[in-house]
Coordinates of C-alpha atoms and ligand atoms in Angstrom, one line a residue:
M1 CA 13.5 70.5 -21.2
S2 CA 16.5 71.2 -19.3
D3 CA 19.9 69.1 -18.9
D4 CA 18.5 68.2 -15.3
Q5 CA 15.7 66.4 -17.0
M6 CA 17.7 64.8 -19.4
Q7 CA 19.5 63.2 -16.2
K8 CA 16.1 62.2 -14.9
I9 CA 15.2 60.5 -18.2
V10 CA 18.7 58.8 -18.2
S11 CA 17.9 57.5 -14.4
L12 CA 14.2 56.5 -15.5
C13 CA 15.4 54.5 -18.2
K14 CA 17.8 52.3 -15.8
R15 CA 15.1 52.2 -13.1
R16 CA 12.1 51.1 -15.4
G17 CA 14.1 48.7 -17.6
F18 CA 14.2 50.9 -20.9
V19 CA 18.2 51.6 -21.3
F20 CA 21.2 50.3 -19.6
Q21 CA 24.8 51.0 -19.9
S22 CA 26.3 48.0 -21.5
S23 CA 28.3 45.8 -19.4
D24 CA 27.1 47.5 -16.3
I25 CA 28.6 45.3 -13.7
Y26 CA 32.3 45.8 -15.1
G27 CA 31.9 49.4 -14.9
G28 CA 30.3 49.8 -18.4
L29 CA 31.4 50.2 -21.9
R30 CA 31.9 53.6 -23.1
S31 CA 29.1 54.6 -25.5
A32 CA 27.4 51.3 -25.6
Y33 CA 24.0 50.6 -24.5
D34 CA 21.7 47.7 -24.1
Y35 CA 18.0 48.2 -24.4
G36 CA 15.9 46.4 -21.7
P37 CA 12.5 44.8 -21.5
L38 CA 10.7 47.9 -22.1
G39 CA 13.4 49.7 -24.5
V40 CA 13.4 46.9 -27.0
E41 CA 9.6 47.1 -27.2
L42 CA 9.7 50.9 -27.6
K43 CA 12.4 50.4 -30.2
R44 CA 10.5 47.6 -32.2
N45 CA 7.4 49.6 -32.1
I46 CA 9.2 52.7 -33.7
A47 CA 10.9 50.4 -36.4
Q48 CA 7.7 48.7 -37.0
E49 CA 5.7 51.9 -37.7
W50 CA 8.7 53.0 -40.1
W51 CA 8.4 49.7 -41.9
R52 CA 4.5 49.9 -42.2
R53 CA 4.5 53.4 -43.4
M54 CA 7.6 53.1 -45.7
V55 CA 6.9 49.3 -47.2
H56 CA 3.7 47.9 -46.2
E57 CA 1.6 50.8 -47.3
R58 CA 3.1 51.4 -50.5
E59 CA 3.5 49.4 -53.6
D60 CA 6.8 51.1 -54.8
V61 CA 9.0 50.1 -51.9
V62 CA 10.5 46.7 -51.1
G63 CA 12.6 45.5 -48.2
L64 CA 16.2 44.2 -47.6
D65 CA 18.0 42.6 -44.8
A66 CA 21.7 42.5 -45.9
S67 CA 24.9 41.2 -44.0
I68 CA 26.6 43.7 -41.7
I69 CA 30.1 42.6 -43.1
M70 CA 30.4 43.4 -46.7
H71 CA 33.1 42.9 -49.6
P72 CA 35.8 45.2 -48.6
K73 CA 35.6 46.8 -52.1
V74 CA 32.1 48.2 -51.2
W75 CA 33.9 50.6 -48.9
E76 CA 36.7 51.4 -51.3
A77 CA 34.1 52.3 -54.1
S78 CA 31.7 54.4 -52.0
G79 CA 34.6 56.4 -50.6
H80 CA 34.4 55.3 -46.9
L81 CA 37.9 53.7 -47.0
S82 CA 39.7 57.2 -48.3
G83 CA 37.2 59.8 -46.9
F84 CA 34.9 58.3 -43.8
S85 CA 37.1 60.1 -41.3
D86 CA 37.2 62.7 -38.7
P87 CA 40.3 65.0 -38.1
L88 CA 41.6 63.8 -34.6
V89 CA 43.8 65.9 -32.4
D90 CA 45.3 65.2 -28.9
C91 CA 45.9 68.0 -26.4
K92 CA 49.5 68.3 -25.3
V93 CA 48.6 69.4 -21.9
C94 CA 45.4 67.5 -20.5
K95 CA 45.9 64.5 -22.9
S96 CA 42.3 64.3 -24.2
R97 CA 41.8 63.4 -27.6
F98 CA 39.1 65.2 -29.5
R99 CA 37.5 66.1 -32.8
A100 CA 39.0 69.4 -34.3
D101 CA 35.7 70.1 -36.2
H102 CA 33.6 70.1 -32.6
A103 CA 36.2 71.8 -30.7
P104 CA 35.3 75.5 -29.4
E105 CA 36.4 78.1 -31.8
V106 CA 38.7 81.1 -30.8
S107 CA 40.3 83.6 -33.1
E108 CA 44.2 83.6 -33.5
G109 CA 45.7 85.9 -30.8
D110 CA 42.9 85.4 -28.3
A111 CA 43.8 85.3 -24.8
V112 CA 42.9 81.6 -23.3
E113 CA 42.6 80.6 -19.9
I114 CA 43.8 77.0 -19.1
T115 CA 41.8 75.3 -16.6
L116 CA 43.2 71.8 -14.9
P117 CA 41.1 69.3 -12.7
D118 CA 43.2 70.3 -9.7
K119 CA 46.0 72.6 -8.1
G120 CA 48.5 69.8 -8.3
K121 CA 47.6 69.1 -12.2
A122 CA 47.6 72.9 -12.8
K123 CA 51.2 73.2 -11.4
A124 CA 52.7 70.6 -13.4
A125 CA 51.2 72.0 -16.5
L126 CA 52.7 75.2 -15.7
I127 CA 56.2 73.8 -15.6
Q128 CA 55.3 72.0 -18.8
I129 CA 54.1 74.8 -21.0
Q130 CA 57.0 77.0 -19.8
E131 CA 59.7 74.2 -20.6
Q132 CA 58.3 72.6 -23.5
F133 CA 56.6 75.6 -25.4
G134 CA 58.5 78.7 -23.9
V135 CA 55.4 80.3 -23.0
E136 CA 55.1 82.2 -19.6
V137 CA 52.2 81.6 -17.8
T138 CA 51.0 82.2 -14.5
R139 CA 48.5 80.2 -12.1
S140 CA 45.6 81.2 -9.8
K141 CA 44.3 78.0 -8.2
R142 CA 43.7 75.5 -11.2
T143 CA 43.7 78.0 -13.9
L144 CA 46.5 79.2 -16.1
S145 CA 46.7 82.7 -17.7
G146 CA 49.0 84.1 -20.6
A147 CA 48.6 81.6 -23.3
V148 CA 47.5 83.0 -26.5
A149 CA 45.4 81.0 -29.3
G150 CA 47.4 80.1 -32.3
D151 CA 46.1 80.1 -36.1
R152 CA 44.3 76.6 -35.7
G153 CA 40.8 78.3 -34.7
Y154 CA 40.1 76.4 -31.7
V155 CA 41.2 75.3 -28.3
C156 CA 40.8 72.1 -26.4
P157 CA 37.6 71.4 -25.4
T158 CA 38.6 70.0 -22.1
C159 CA 41.0 72.2 -20.4
N160 CA 41.0 75.3 -23.3
S161 CA 44.6 74.7 -24.2
P162 CA 46.1 75.9 -27.6
F163 CA 48.8 73.5 -27.4
M164 CA 47.8 70.7 -29.6
S165 CA 49.2 67.9 -31.9
E166 CA 48.9 68.1 -35.4
E167 CA 45.5 66.9 -37.1
R168 CA 45.4 63.2 -38.1
Q169 CA 42.4 61.7 -40.0
F170 CA 40.9 59.1 -38.0
N171 CA 38.8 56.5 -40.1
L172 CA 35.5 55.8 -38.4
M173 CA 35.0 52.2 -39.9
F174 CA 35.7 49.5 -37.4
R175 CA 38.1 46.9 -39.0
T176 CA 38.3 43.4 -38.4
S177 CA 39.3 40.4 -40.4
L178 CA 37.6 37.7 -42.1
G179 CA 39.1 34.0 -42.4
P180 CA 41.7 32.0 -40.8
V181 CA 44.3 34.2 -41.8
D182 CA 45.7 36.3 -38.5
P183 CA 46.8 39.7 -39.8
L184 CA 49.5 39.7 -36.7
G185 CA 51.1 36.7 -38.0
R186 CA 52.0 38.5 -41.3
I187 CA 53.2 41.6 -39.2
A188 CA 55.2 39.2 -36.8
A189 CA 56.6 37.7 -40.1
A190 CA 57.5 40.8 -41.6
I191 CA 59.3 42.0 -38.4
E192 CA 61.3 38.8 -38.0
S193 CA 62.3 39.3 -41.8
G194 CA 63.6 42.7 -41.0
D195 CA 61.4 44.4 -43.7
L196 CA 60.4 46.7 -41.5
A197 CA 63.8 47.9 -39.8
D198 CA 64.5 51.3 -41.4
L199 CA 61.0 52.8 -42.0
D200 CA 60.2 56.0 -40.5
T201 CA 56.8 56.3 -38.4
R202 CA 54.9 57.2 -41.3
A203 CA 55.9 54.5 -43.7
L204 CA 55.7 52.0 -40.9
R205 CA 52.2 53.0 -40.3
T206 CA 51.4 52.5 -44.2
K207 CA 53.3 49.3 -44.1
L208 CA 51.4 47.6 -41.4
T209 CA 48.1 49.0 -42.8
D210 CA 48.9 47.1 -45.8
L211 CA 49.7 44.2 -44.1
A212 CA 46.5 44.2 -42.2
A213 CA 44.4 45.2 -44.9
E214 CA 44.9 41.8 -47.1
S215 CA 42.3 39.9 -45.0
A216 CA 40.3 43.1 -43.7
V217 CA 36.7 43.5 -43.6
Y218 CA 34.7 46.2 -41.9
L219 CA 31.5 46.7 -39.7
R220 CA 29.2 48.7 -42.0
P221 CA 29.1 52.3 -41.1
E222 CA 25.6 52.8 -42.8
T223 CA 22.9 50.5 -44.2
A224 CA 22.9 52.4 -47.4
Q225 CA 25.5 50.5 -49.4
A226 CA 23.8 47.4 -49.6
M227 CA 20.8 48.9 -51.2
F228 CA 23.0 50.2 -54.3
V229 CA 25.2 47.1 -54.3
Q230 CA 21.9 44.9 -54.5
F231 CA 19.9 47.4 -57.2
L232 CA 20.1 44.9 -60.0
N233 CA 19.3 41.7 -58.0
I234 CA 16.3 43.6 -56.5
Q235 CA 15.1 45.1 -59.6
R236 CA 15.3 42.3 -61.6
S237 CA 13.8 39.7 -59.3
M238 CA 10.7 41.8 -58.2
S239 CA 10.6 43.3 -62.0
L240 CA 10.3 46.7 -60.6
K241 CA 9.9 49.8 -62.4
V242 CA 11.5 53.2 -61.6
P243 CA 10.5 55.1 -59.3
F244 CA 10.9 52.3 -56.6
G245 CA 12.6 52.1 -53.2
I246 CA 14.5 49.7 -51.2
A247 CA 14.3 50.1 -47.2
Q248 CA 16.4 48.4 -44.6
Q249 CA 16.9 48.6 -40.9
G250 CA 19.7 47.6 -39.2
R251 CA 23.1 48.0 -36.9
S252 CA 25.6 50.2 -38.1
F253 CA 29.0 50.8 -36.5
R254 CA 31.1 54.2 -36.2
N255 CA 34.0 54.5 -33.9
E256 CA 33.1 58.0 -33.2
I257 CA 35.7 60.1 -31.0
T258 CA 33.1 62.0 -29.4
T259 CA 30.1 59.9 -27.9
E260 CA 27.6 62.1 -26.3
H261 CA 24.4 62.9 -24.6
F262 CA 23.3 59.2 -23.8
I263 CA 22.2 57.3 -26.9
F264 CA 22.3 60.3 -29.2
R265 CA 25.7 59.6 -30.7
S266 CA 27.2 56.1 -29.9
C267 CA 29.3 53.6 -31.6
E268 CA 26.9 50.8 -32.1
F269 CA 23.3 52.3 -33.2
D270 CA 20.4 51.3 -35.6
Q271 CA 19.6 53.1 -38.6
M272 CA 16.3 53.1 -41.0
E273 CA 17.1 53.9 -44.4
M274 CA 15.6 53.9 -47.7
E275 CA 17.2 54.6 -51.2
F276 CA 14.4 55.6 -53.7
F277 CA 15.6 55.3 -57.3
V278 CA 14.2 58.0 -59.7
E279 CA 14.6 59.1 -63.4
P280 CA 17.1 62.0 -63.4
G281 CA 15.1 65.2 -64.0
T282 CA 12.6 64.2 -61.3
D283 CA 14.8 63.9 -58.4
D284 CA 14.1 67.5 -57.3
E285 CA 10.4 66.8 -57.0
W286 CA 10.7 63.6 -55.1
M287 CA 13.1 65.2 -52.7
E288 CA 10.5 67.5 -51.9
Y289 CA 7.8 64.7 -51.7
W290 CA 10.3 62.6 -49.3
T291 CA 11.2 65.5 -46.9
N292 CA 7.5 66.2 -46.3
E293 CA 6.6 62.5 -46.0
R294 CA 9.2 62.2 -43.5
M295 CA 8.7 65.4 -41.4
T296 CA 5.0 64.3 -41.2
W297 CA 5.9 60.8 -40.0
W298 CA 8.1 62.0 -37.0
K299 CA 5.5 64.5 -35.9
R300 CA 2.6 62.2 -36.0
Y301 CA 3.8 60.4 -32.7
S302 CA 5.0 63.5 -30.9
N303 CA 3.3 65.7 -28.5
E304 CA 5.4 68.7 -29.5
P305 CA 5.6 68.8 -33.1
E306 CA 6.9 72.4 -33.2
R307 CA 10.1 70.8 -31.8
F308 CA 11.0 69.4 -35.2
R309 CA 12.3 71.3 -37.9
L310 CA 13.6 71.1 -41.4
R311 CA 16.9 72.6 -42.2
P312 CA 18.6 72.6 -45.7
H313 CA 22.4 72.2 -45.8
A314 CA 24.6 74.7 -46.9
P315 CA 26.9 73.9 -49.7
D316 CA 30.0 73.6 -47.9
E317 CA 28.1 71.3 -45.5
L318 CA 27.1 68.8 -48.4
A319 CA 28.4 65.2 -48.1
H320 CA 30.6 64.8 -51.4
Y321 CA 28.2 62.5 -53.1
A322 CA 24.9 64.7 -52.4
K323 CA 23.5 67.4 -54.6
G324 CA 21.1 68.7 -51.9
C325 CA 20.4 67.5 -48.3
F326 CA 17.9 68.6 -45.6
D327 CA 18.2 67.4 -41.9
I328 CA 15.1 67.0 -40.0
E329 CA 16.4 68.3 -36.5
Y330 CA 14.7 67.9 -33.0
L331 CA 15.3 70.6 -30.2
Y332 CA 17.4 68.4 -27.9
P333 CA 17.9 69.7 -24.2
W334 CA 21.3 71.0 -25.5
G335 CA 20.0 72.5 -28.9
W336 CA 18.9 71.7 -32.4
G337 CA 20.4 68.6 -33.7
E338 CA 20.2 65.9 -36.4
L339 CA 17.5 63.3 -36.2
E340 CA 17.2 62.4 -40.0
G341 CA 19.2 63.2 -43.2
I342 CA 17.3 63.2 -46.5
A343 CA 19.9 63.4 -49.3
N344 CA 19.7 63.7 -53.1
R345 CA 22.8 61.4 -53.9
T346 CA 22.4 61.7 -57.5
D347 CA 23.7 58.7 -59.4
Y348 CA 27.1 59.0 -57.5
D349 CA 26.8 55.6 -55.7
L350 CA 25.4 53.3 -58.5
G351 CA 28.0 54.9 -60.8
K352 CA 30.8 54.4 -58.5
H353 CA 30.0 50.7 -57.8
A354 CA 29.3 50.1 -61.6
K355 CA 32.8 51.1 -62.2
A356 CA 34.6 49.4 -59.4
S357 CA 32.7 46.0 -60.1
K358 CA 32.7 46.3 -64.0
T359 CA 29.2 45.6 -63.9
K360 CA 26.5 47.6 -65.9
I361 CA 24.2 48.8 -63.6
E362 CA 21.5 50.7 -65.3
Y363 CA 17.6 50.6 -65.8
F364 CA 15.9 50.2 -69.0
D365 CA 12.5 52.1 -69.2
Q366 CA 10.7 49.9 -71.6
E367 CA 7.8 52.7 -72.2
K368 CA 10.3 55.4 -73.2
N369 CA 12.5 52.9 -74.6
K370 CA 15.6 54.6 -73.1
K371 CA 18.6 53.5 -70.4
Y372 CA 19.7 55.6 -67.7
V373 CA 21.5 55.5 -64.4
P374 CA 18.7 56.3 -61.9
F375 CA 19.3 59.0 -59.2
V376 CA 18.5 58.3 -55.5
I377 CA 16.9 60.2 -52.9
E378 CA 17.7 58.8 -49.3
P379 CA 15.7 59.3 -46.2
A380 CA 18.3 58.3 -43.5
A381 CA 17.2 58.1 -39.9
G382 CA 18.6 56.8 -37.0
L383 CA 16.2 54.4 -35.1
T384 CA 18.1 54.5 -31.6
R385 CA 18.3 58.5 -31.7
G386 CA 14.6 58.4 -32.8
L387 CA 14.0 56.2 -29.4
L388 CA 15.7 59.4 -27.6
V389 CA 13.5 62.1 -29.3
Y390 CA 10.4 60.1 -28.2
L391 CA 11.7 59.3 -24.7
L392 CA 12.4 63.2 -24.4
D393 CA 9.0 63.9 -26.1
A394 CA 7.1 61.6 -23.7
Y395 CA 8.7 62.8 -20.7
T396 CA 6.1 65.1 -18.5
E397 CA 6.0 66.2 -14.9
E398 CA 2.6 67.3 -13.2
T399 CA 1.6 68.3 -9.7
V400 CA -1.3 66.3 -8.7
T401 CA -3.3 65.8 -5.5
N402 CA -3.3 62.4 -4.2
S403 CA -6.2 60.2 -2.5
K404 CA -5.2 61.6 0.9
G405 CA -5.6 65.4 -0.4
K406 CA -1.4 65.8 -0.6
E407 CA 0.0 67.5 -3.7
E408 CA 2.7 64.9 -5.3
T409 CA 4.6 64.8 -8.4
R410 CA 3.1 62.5 -11.3
V411 CA 6.0 61.5 -14.1
V412 CA 4.2 60.6 -17.1
M413 CA 5.8 59.1 -20.1
R414 CA 3.1 60.2 -22.8
F415 CA 4.2 58.0 -25.6
H416 CA 1.9 57.8 -28.5
P417 CA -0.2 54.4 -27.9
R418 CA 1.3 52.9 -30.8
L419 CA 4.9 53.3 -29.4
A420 CA 4.1 52.6 -25.8
P421 CA 6.0 49.5 -24.7
V422 CA 3.1 48.1 -22.6
K423 CA -0.3 48.7 -24.2
V424 CA -2.6 47.9 -21.4
A425 CA -2.2 47.0 -17.5
V426 CA -4.8 44.7 -15.8
L427 CA -5.0 45.4 -12.4
P428 CA -7.2 43.3 -9.5
L429 CA -8.3 46.1 -7.3
V430 CA -7.5 43.7 -4.6
K431 CA -5.8 40.2 -4.1
K432 CA -8.7 38.3 -3.5
D433 CA -12.5 37.5 -3.9
G434 CA -11.6 36.0 -7.5
M435 CA -10.5 39.3 -8.6
P436 CA -7.0 38.2 -9.7
E437 CA -8.4 35.2 -11.5
K438 CA -10.6 37.4 -13.6
A439 CA -7.8 40.0 -14.4
R440 CA -5.4 37.0 -15.5
E441 CA -8.1 35.8 -17.7
I442 CA -8.5 39.4 -19.3
V443 CA -4.8 39.5 -19.8
E444 CA -4.7 36.4 -21.5
A445 CA -7.5 37.3 -23.8
F446 CA -5.1 40.4 -24.8
L447 CA -1.9 38.3 -25.3
A448 CA -4.0 35.9 -27.5
E449 CA -4.8 39.0 -29.6
G450 CA -1.2 40.0 -30.0
I451 CA -1.6 43.0 -27.8
N452 CA 1.1 43.4 -25.2
A453 CA -0.8 43.5 -21.9
S454 CA 0.5 43.3 -18.4
Y455 CA -0.8 41.8 -15.1
D456 CA 0.1 43.9 -12.0
Q457 CA -1.2 43.4 -8.5
Q458 CA 1.5 44.6 -6.3
H459 CA 1.1 47.9 -3.9
A460 CA -2.0 49.9 -3.7
I461 CA -4.2 50.9 -6.7
G462 CA -2.7 54.5 -6.6
R463 CA 0.7 53.3 -6.6
R464 CA 0.0 50.9 -9.7
Y465 CA -1.5 53.5 -11.8
R466 CA 1.8 55.9 -11.0
R467 CA 4.1 52.7 -11.9
H468 CA 2.2 52.4 -15.4
D469 CA 2.1 56.3 -16.0
E470 CA 5.9 56.4 -15.5
I471 CA 6.4 53.6 -18.1
G472 CA 3.8 55.2 -20.5
T473 CA 1.1 52.5 -20.4
P474 CA -1.6 54.1 -22.0
F475 CA -4.6 52.2 -20.7
C476 CA -5.1 50.4 -17.2
L477 CA -8.2 48.1 -16.5
T478 CA -9.2 47.6 -12.8
V479 CA -11.0 44.6 -12.0
D480 CA -13.1 45.3 -8.9
G481 CA -16.2 43.7 -7.1
D482 CA -18.8 45.1 -9.8
T483 CA -16.6 43.4 -12.6
L484 CA -17.7 39.9 -10.8
Q485 CA -21.2 41.2 -10.3
D486 CA -22.1 42.9 -13.7
G487 CA -19.0 42.0 -16.1
T488 CA -17.8 45.8 -16.3
I489 CA -14.6 46.8 -16.0
T490 CA -12.8 50.5 -15.2
I491 CA -10.9 51.7 -17.8
R492 CA -8.3 54.6 -17.1
D493 CA -6.8 57.0 -19.6
R494 CA -2.9 57.8 -18.9
D495 CA -3.1 61.2 -20.1
T496 CA -6.4 62.4 -18.7
M497 CA -6.7 60.1 -15.7
E498 CA -10.5 59.8 -16.4
Q499 CA -12.2 56.8 -15.8
R500 CA -15.2 54.9 -17.2
R501 CA -16.7 51.4 -17.2
I502 CA -16.8 49.5 -20.3
S503 CA -18.0 45.5 -20.4
V504 CA -15.6 43.1 -20.0
S505 CA -16.5 41.5 -22.8
D506 CA -15.8 44.6 -25.1
A507 CA -12.3 45.1 -23.4
V508 CA -10.2 44.0 -26.4
S509 CA -12.2 45.4 -29.1
E510 CA -12.1 48.9 -27.3
I511 CA -8.5 48.9 -26.5
R512 CA -7.9 47.7 -30.3
A513 CA -9.7 50.7 -31.5
L514 CA -8.1 53.1 -29.1
L515 CA -4.5 51.9 -30.3
A516 CA -5.6 52.6 -33.9
V517 CA -5.1 56.2 -33.7
Ligands
GAP601 N1 23.5 56.8 -45.6 C1 23.5 58.2 -45.1 C2 23.9 58.4 -43.5 O1 24.3 57.3 -43.1 P1 24.3 59.8 -41.6 O2 23.5 61.3 -41.5 O3 25.5 59.8 -41.5 O4 23.6 59.5 -43.2 C3 21.9 58.9 -40.9 O5 23.1 58.8 -40.6 C4 21.4 58.9 -39.3 O6 21.7 58.0 -38.6 C5 21.7 60.1 -38.7 O7 20.5 61.3 -39.1 C6 21.2 59.8 -36.9 O8 19.8 59.6 -36.9 C7 21.9 58.3 -37.0 N2 23.2 58.3 -36.7 C8 24.5 58.5 -37.3 N3 25.5 58.6 -36.6 C9 25.0 58.2 -35.4 C10 25.7 57.5 -34.1 N4 26.9 57.5 -34.0 N5 24.9 57.3 -33.0 C11 23.5 57.2 -33.4 N6 22.8 57.3 -34.4 C12 23.8 58.0 -35.4

């Protein structure tokens, strides 16, 4: 899978109604996406499969659907207010803003060539570098030579310049305010009163943050915290015995500095997380159990399971709350990258919330007659990132010979039948002789059974098959002259293109059986 194929997938997503750029007619909003008629079906199918496996097929996991906006103290206690930040830097030459920890690495003293978008910008940058930083550089077209890397260990990812601002920590949480009190009013009053007059930039920033903080609330950056905060309510109301889990799916928001690779990293995305509470001392066993379970789940719906791998975090990579962590990674067109993290969060979160809320958060094990704070194993997956993975996994191009004997490219989205947005298409061979009526009757039988079926009569039958191959419909049923005579219908398999006849009266049960894989 190359970058070129990635572009083909992005374009297929728009053309066929999977994913659109948000606010497209206004030029789009950076890193925000809308899931169209087929995208929403695919997303719901992935979410449904996760819920089925994680909640409905088990007795030890229950669900939760919590608010996106929670009490601000939650984020104080969890450490997100002080620690959930990226190191942000501005390039003083090309003015781009980037994450220091994602910038290209260089060694101090390395020669670097700075490249600007055009000759005019390169000329202006040459004067700026000489005057502002006192460094002699020479220019060849749009490239400047003569600068060397400093002790930061990285350069600007856009132009390669080593001339940058200081790093500042940028909190990834979106802040808004709750209630009728407008923080701007408080800031205006402070300015009017002269309270801010003599403050330097740093003090002014702190003061303004404090003024805004009084009514500040945050859009959740992960779904996980609600499961910790509601631990007692859920455990007591459902009389749950440890080990047990709480699962949740929903929107999370992060003001990501670098948004990249289509829907891979965006500011608004969906997560599927589960907090599994266990007795301390049994946590290593459960960690192994959940990593195996989650890996098996992702591979189950894939055509290329070898593109998934498990990567343990090195000690210096571990989040402050985690005792151990594995990433389930996928081989994206740009290399291996994270899809899901499985972390041993110990008793960190329950402990922090107990302390901050002054609530005793403990579990009493009646059989063992002992009290303890459970440890937590957390499989945390990205739903929208998973959708990208299954789009990449499904995309196939193959050369086939058409009905006129010519070779052509067939694009097939080989979605697992349980994930496919449309399960079955019903196609009248021609638009006459009672075939459309019969086809509609069959579609209605599917819809009545909750199976997403589509009626399609536009264009020649070959083109219709191709259209459904491209959106990943696993089965096409074609109504022809024989259907009206003998009550049989052709069923075509998307992947093998093989066709066979089945009885119309068996169509729903046959497809249901094929979907139950
Ligand atoms: N509760 C732990 C937690 O949120 P995480 O590794 O930050 O852990 C879990 O997020 C998963 O959420 C990631 O593995 C990824 O699939 C998804 N995710 C995180 N940030 C994302 C973003 N900006 N855009 C899309 N998906 C994201």
